[in-house]
CSV table of C-alpha atoms in Angstrom, one decimal:
chain,number,residue,atom,x,y,z
Z,1,MET,CA,-40.6,6.1,-45.4
Z,2,ILE,CA,-37.2,8.1,-45.1
Z,3,ASP,CA,-34.7,7.1,-47.9
Z,4,GLY,CA,-31.1,6.0,-47.0
Z,5,ILE,CA,-29.6,9.2,-48.2
Z,6,TRP,CA,-31.6,11.1,-45.5
Z,7,TRP,CA,-30.7,8.9,-42.8
Z,8,LEU,CA,-27.0,9.6,-43.7
Z,9,VAL,CA,-27.6,13.3,-43.7
Z,10,ILE,CA,-29.5,13.2,-40.2
Z,11,LEU,CA,-26.5,11.0,-39.0
Z,12,LEU,CA,-23.9,13.6,-40.1
Z,13,ALA,CA,-25.8,16.4,-38.8
Z,14,VAL,CA,-26.1,14.7,-35.2
Z,15,VAL,CA,-22.2,13.9,-35.3
Z,16,ALA,CA,-21.4,17.5,-36.3
Z,17,ALA,CA,-23.7,18.9,-33.5
Z,18,LEU,CA,-22.0,16.7,-30.9
Z,19,TRP,CA,-18.5,17.7,-32.2
Z,20,LEU,CA,-19.3,21.3,-32.0
Z,21,LEU,CA,-20.8,20.9,-28.5
Z,22,ALA,CA,-17.5,19.0,-27.4
Z,23,LYS,CA,-15.4,21.5,-29.0
Z,24,SER,CA,-17.1,24.4,-27.3
Z,25,ARG,CA,-17.1,22.9,-24.0
Z,26,SER,CA,-13.2,22.0,-24.1
Z,27,ASN,CA,-12.4,25.9,-24.7
Z,28,ASP,CA,-13.9,26.6,-21.1
Z,29,LYS,CA,-11.0,24.7,-19.3
Z,30,PRO,CA,-7.3,25.4,-20.0
Z,31,ASN,CA,-5.4,22.8,-21.4
Z,32,ASN,CA,-2.7,22.2,-18.8
Z,33,LYS,CA,-1.9,18.7,-19.2
Z,34,SER,CA,1.7,18.8,-18.6
Z,35,LYS,CA,3.3,16.0,-16.5
Z,36,PRO,CA,5.2,17.0,-13.3
Z,37,SER,CA,8.7,16.1,-13.3
Z,38,ASN,CA,9.9,13.1,-11.4
Z,39,LEU,CA,13.1,15.0,-10.5
Z,40,ALA,CA,11.6,17.0,-7.7
Z,41,THR,CA,13.9,19.5,-6.1
Z,42,SER,CA,13.2,21.2,-2.7
Z,43,ALA,CA,12.9,24.5,-4.6
Z,44,THR,CA,10.0,23.4,-6.5
Z,45,LEU,CA,8.2,21.6,-3.6
Z,46,PRO,CA,6.3,23.2,-0.8
Z,47,ASN,CA,8.2,23.1,2.6
Z,48,ASN,CA,5.1,22.3,4.6
Z,49,ASP,CA,3.7,19.3,2.9
Z,50,ALA,CA,3.4,15.9,4.6
Z,51,LEU,CA,6.4,14.2,2.9
Z,52,GLN,CA,8.7,17.0,3.6
Z,53,LYS,CA,7.8,17.0,7.2
Z,54,THR,CA,8.6,13.2,7.3
Z,55,LEU,CA,11.9,13.8,5.4
Z,56,LYS,CA,13.1,16.2,8.1
Z,57,LEU,CA,11.7,13.9,10.9
Z,58,ILE,CA,14.0,11.1,9.5
Z,59,LYS,CA,17.0,13.1,9.0
Z,60,GLN,CA,16.7,14.6,12.4
Z,61,HIS,CA,16.2,11.5,14.5
Z,62,PHE,CA,17.7,8.8,12.1
Z,63,PRO,CA,21.2,10.3,11.0
Z,64,ASP,CA,22.4,6.7,9.7
Z,65,TYR,CA,19.7,6.6,7.0
Z,66,ARG,CA,19.7,8.5,3.9
Z,67,VAL,CA,16.5,9.8,2.7
Z,68,ALA,CA,15.7,11.0,-0.8
Z,69,ARG,CA,12.6,12.5,-2.1
Z,70,LYS,CA,11.3,11.4,-5.3
Z,71,GLY,CA,8.1,12.9,-6.5
Z,72,SER,CA,5.3,11.4,-4.4
Z,73,HIS,CA,7.4,9.2,-2.1
Z,74,LEU,CA,10.6,9.1,0.1
Z,75,LEU,CA,13.4,6.5,-0.6
Z,76,ILE,CA,15.3,5.4,2.4
Z,77,SER,CA,18.6,3.9,2.0
Z,78,LYS,CA,21.3,2.7,4.4
Z,79,GLN,CA,24.9,2.3,3.3
Z,80,GLY,CA,23.7,2.5,-0.3
Z,81,VAL,CA,21.2,-0.2,-0.2
Z,82,LYS,CA,17.5,0.7,-0.7
Z,83,ILE,CA,15.8,-0.2,2.7
Z,84,ALA,CA,12.1,1.2,2.2
Z,85,MET,CA,9.8,3.7,0.4
Z,86,ILE,CA,7.4,5.8,2.4
Z,87,THR,CA,4.3,7.3,0.7
Z,88,ILE,CA,1.6,9.5,2.3
Z,89,ASP,CA,-1.8,8.7,0.4
Z,90,LYS,CA,-5.1,8.8,1.8
Z,91,LYS,CA,-6.5,6.8,-1.2
Z,92,ILE,CA,-4.4,3.7,-0.2
Z,93,ALA,CA,-4.8,1.5,2.8
Z,94,VAL,CA,-2.4,2.2,5.6
Z,95,GLY,CA,0.3,-0.6,6.0
Z,96,GLN,CA,3.0,-2.4,4.2
Z,97,ARG,CA,3.4,-3.9,0.8
Z,98,ARG,CA,6.3,-4.9,-1.4
Z,99,LEU,CA,7.6,-3.3,-4.5
Z,100,GLY,CA,10.0,-5.8,-5.8
Z,101,GLU,CA,12.6,-6.1,-3.0
Z,102,VAL,CA,11.7,-2.8,-1.3
Z,103,PRO,CA,8.9,-2.6,1.3
Z,104,VAL,CA,6.6,0.4,0.8
Z,105,MET,CA,5.0,1.9,3.8
Z,106,ASN,CA,2.0,4.0,3.3
Z,107,TYR,CA,0.6,6.5,5.9
Z,108,HIS,CA,-2.3,8.8,5.7
Z,109,ARG,CA,-0.5,11.6,7.7
Z,110,VAL,CA,2.8,12.4,8.9
Z,111,PRO,CA,4.0,9.3,11.0
Z,112,ASN,CA,5.5,10.1,14.4
Z,113,ARG,CA,9.0,9.1,15.4
Z,114,THR,CA,7.9,6.0,17.2
Z,115,GLN,CA,6.0,4.7,14.0
Z,116,ILE,CA,9.1,5.3,11.9
Z,117,ALA,CA,11.4,3.6,14.2
Z,118,ILE,CA,9.4,0.5,14.4
Z,119,SER,CA,8.9,0.3,10.6
Z,120,LEU,CA,12.8,0.8,10.2
Z,121,GLN,CA,13.6,-2.0,12.6
Z,122,HIS,CA,11.5,-4.4,10.7
Z,123,MET,CA,13.5,-3.5,7.5
Z,124,ASP,CA,17.0,-4.2,8.9
């Protein structure tokens, strides 16, 4: 039968081997875990992504609404009052939900002018 001290030695050897294995695998991938800034500017964002296209569409066809891009969503306001938020995320179901007092509209791709007009009419 194996004494208790040998069980302890075997356990420490297994833990050390697993630690070395994990340490060697973590060096394969660069450690870029920096969080993106929420203060997104047009200089740091690509001009061809879906939110940027939606932003241009709203500014072009709905001049009475003010649109601000905040990271992964658009914040739409009218006369200083937040009207709605638009997100484009394929992982979330298409439709509306509420975040506090502000309705959040999610799309899977760039909405057309008619979809935006219908959504904004329901918000007013």
